[in-house]
Each structure stands twice: as structure tokens, then as C-alpha cells.
């Protein structure tokens, strides 16, 4: 009964990885796989974010819900999120979503006592769990390490105070964008560029220059010594068709042919810092596998159909 | 005011089946699969994987309405196969592809972290 396999064996080549950035090539698969991965990275890889805020004191200029919303948008380190439970299916706290398996508690206390404005930032959020804390951007590549400030939540003047308790929960971007670990995830088709050398050589240097400059991005260049048109950076091409239109206008159609390779993709992944960019890709693969597993036919559906088959055979007089 | 709750998009309501199957009454070896709380992510990869199966004569999916959180996948196969067999095969092949992909990514990642 087992059919032959139609499985593909995609190839990966990583070009660059940093904590919050990854660029890689995905080959020998199709756009549906590339797009599914992109969609899952943006909307279905879980993270932890503040979801419930109880305000004790707020005499700041921002209203309670405004502050609650800002707290929700602060990225929290979420390496643990894949292993955590969603509050809605947590049986340890039956639905109130405040137990250790499905939530992390935060406290914030700040009061301005001086004439100088006090900045309340993500650094003032005190976590009950050292693995889930506001993302620290300050030490990554020494970005102005002099003032390690964190993300500003609100500013207080003398006498103003903010005191609150917050609950962070596991969630996905599909529910609310605050849970999305992705800042941007994009992929492009790898372009394949063929220059018609014979036709190109019928152009004067001036014509070549004007054709090369018709591209809004620097895709082509002219070799200084040979005065030949060369592809400088194929990936700079944005599929804008400008060089094709220019060739047409110059009376040289077919000067260049550009195809999008249908099985090669160049991915750019930027993370919010909640998880590493490379981990985001791996988690997306896991989540997609779980999703596929969830759409398998259940035993009873198969059984019901088998009976239907017998009934059908019976009715056909078998 | 009367917008559906956000979780409606991905939580299968109690008493509802994730996948239901319905044979076509007129065409043999044709059937529709209704998949609850899924969208283009699953619909499109399944469709494209089904197209790789030479026994599949037709495979398509639709998202009937943006506020009905389900997709309908329709499959028509030759007598050598059945919609159910093709559907299972597509899921298995995609699952294996993702295993392979994950391994390939991890190998590349290890190569890169050594170069650091
Ligand atoms: Zn719980």
C-alpha cells in the first residue's frame, strides 16, 4: 500500500549569522516551502510577552492601558518558550494562566524623587525567572555602551510614581504581533542573468554606460580595461524590468535575459532579540512539523471511510 | 464590538474535528478534506506536494472566507491511488523533507559557529 516517495532533499548554505540576523540560501525546494517557513517564522513561532498587567499606582502622564500596551511590546528572552505551555491548555492552573508552567511574573516599582526626569525602562522590570528577562540590546556590538538604558516605558517628573505587577505568557504572532519573534523575514528568488555578448559588443561605450545606468540598483558594471559589460551583483536586481525596457528602447531587444530560478531562495531573517535568528529558523521547522502532524487523518475517519468502501462495494453488487 | 476572538483563528473548538473527510458522490477517487484552523501555510505546501505525486490528477485548496478559519483541500487521483493515500503520502514526504532541512541547517550552523 505504501507508495513511492516524492520527498525532496533541500540544500542550505548559510552566508552570515549573528545573534539577531541570518542570511542563507535555500535550494532544491519550491516557493510553497519557502513561504510556509517565512509565514511560520513571523506568525507561529512562540515567544513570551507580557499579557496581563495589574497596576497598583500610576500617577504618570500615560494612562494604565497605554502602559500595559507598551509593556506587552517589550521583547523578552524566550529560549524556553518552545518548551512552555500555553495558558489555555495548562492544567496546572486550570485557566487562570498564572502558574510557573505557563507564566512568568514581573514587578516594576519606580518613583521620581528629584527635579530631574526619571526614565522608567525595561531594565526596571524585575523578573521572577532569570531565563525570561527583557532583551538587553546594550552589549550587542558595543552600541553606545555608556548608557545602558533599555526600552523607555514612561518618563516621570518629581512626585510621580509607577507600581505594577505583570504576567508574561507564551503566545504566537497570529494572536498578537507582540508575540512575534521576527522583526523581518524575507526571501527572494535568485536571479539568473544572461548577457547576449554579441549584441552587447554592437553597442558603443556610451550606449553601454547609459544601459548600465538605467538599472536603479547596481546590477551591472563596465570592466575598466576590456570595456565589457559584466554582472556586478545579480542579487541587487529587484525584478524591476528597467534594463529590459531600456534595451527595447535602444532597439536591442534580447540584450539581456533575466530569469528567477524557481527552486533557489535567499532568505534574510531578523529577530527581535527574543530568540536568536538561527534558532528562529530551527523553531519554525519544528513548528511546521507539528502543524503537519496535527492535520493527519484520525483513526476513526479512516475507519469510517473503510466502512463506506465496503458499503460501496456491497451496493455495486460485490 | 462583534469581532471574533483572536484565538478563534488557531484553537479548534471543542467537539470539532481537526480534519474531516468527504468522498465525492459522483466521481470515483475524488474527495475533499476540511482542515479546521489552518490557512495558506498548510494549504499551499500540501497542494504543491500533492502535485509531485503522479497518481494525483487534481489537487487544490481554498480558504473559503477570511473569517471562516478553515481550508478545504480537494484531491482527485487515478485508480492506482486514493485521495486518502495521496494525502497521507504528501504529509509524510513533507515531514521527511523538514527533517532533512533541519539537519542540513544544523550542519551549516555548526560549520559557521566554528569559523567565528
Ligand atoms: Zn498554568
Short mmCIF file of C-alpha atoms in Angstrom, two decimals, chain A residues 36 39-40 43-44 174 291 295, chain B residues 9-10 18 35-46 61-63 66 68-73:
data_model
loop_
_atom_site.label_atom_id
_atom_site.label_comp_id
_atom_site.label_asym_id
_atom_site.label_seq_id
_atom_site.Cartn_x
_atom_site.Cartn_y
_atom_site.Cartn_z
CA UNK A 36 5.50 28.31 4.67
CA UNK A 39 4.91 32.59 7.45
CA UNK A 40 5.64 30.32 10.41
CA UNK A 43 3.28 34.28 12.99
CA UNK A 44 3.64 30.88 14.63
CA UNK A 174 -1.01 35.10 14.93
CA UNK A 291 1.36 21.59 12.26
CA UNK A 295 -3.51 17.62 10.13
CA UNK B 9 -8.03 31.67 14.43
CA UNK B 10 -5.99 28.80 15.82
CA UNK B 18 -9.38 18.95 13.04
CA UNK B 35 -9.00 21.21 7.80
CA UNK B 36 -10.06 23.37 10.73
CA UNK B 37 -7.98 26.35 11.92
CA UNK B 38 -5.38 26.19 9.15
CA UNK B 39 -4.57 28.60 6.33
CA UNK B 40 -2.29 29.09 3.32
CA UNK B 41 0.76 27.88 5.26
CA UNK B 42 -0.50 24.28 5.32
CA UNK B 43 -2.84 24.52 2.32
CA UNK B 44 -0.20 25.58 -0.17
CA UNK B 45 2.60 23.19 0.85
CA UNK B 46 0.17 20.26 0.79
CA UNK B 61 -7.09 24.12 -1.75
CA UNK B 62 -9.23 27.09 -0.86
CA UNK B 63 -9.72 29.36 2.10
CA UNK B 66 -11.12 35.09 5.82
CA UNK B 68 -14.03 31.11 8.48
CA UNK B 69 -10.83 29.70 9.89
CA UNK B 70 -10.62 26.57 7.78
CA UNK B 71 -9.31 25.35 4.45
CA UNK B 72 -10.74 22.83 2.03
CA UNK B 73 -8.33 20.57 0.15
#
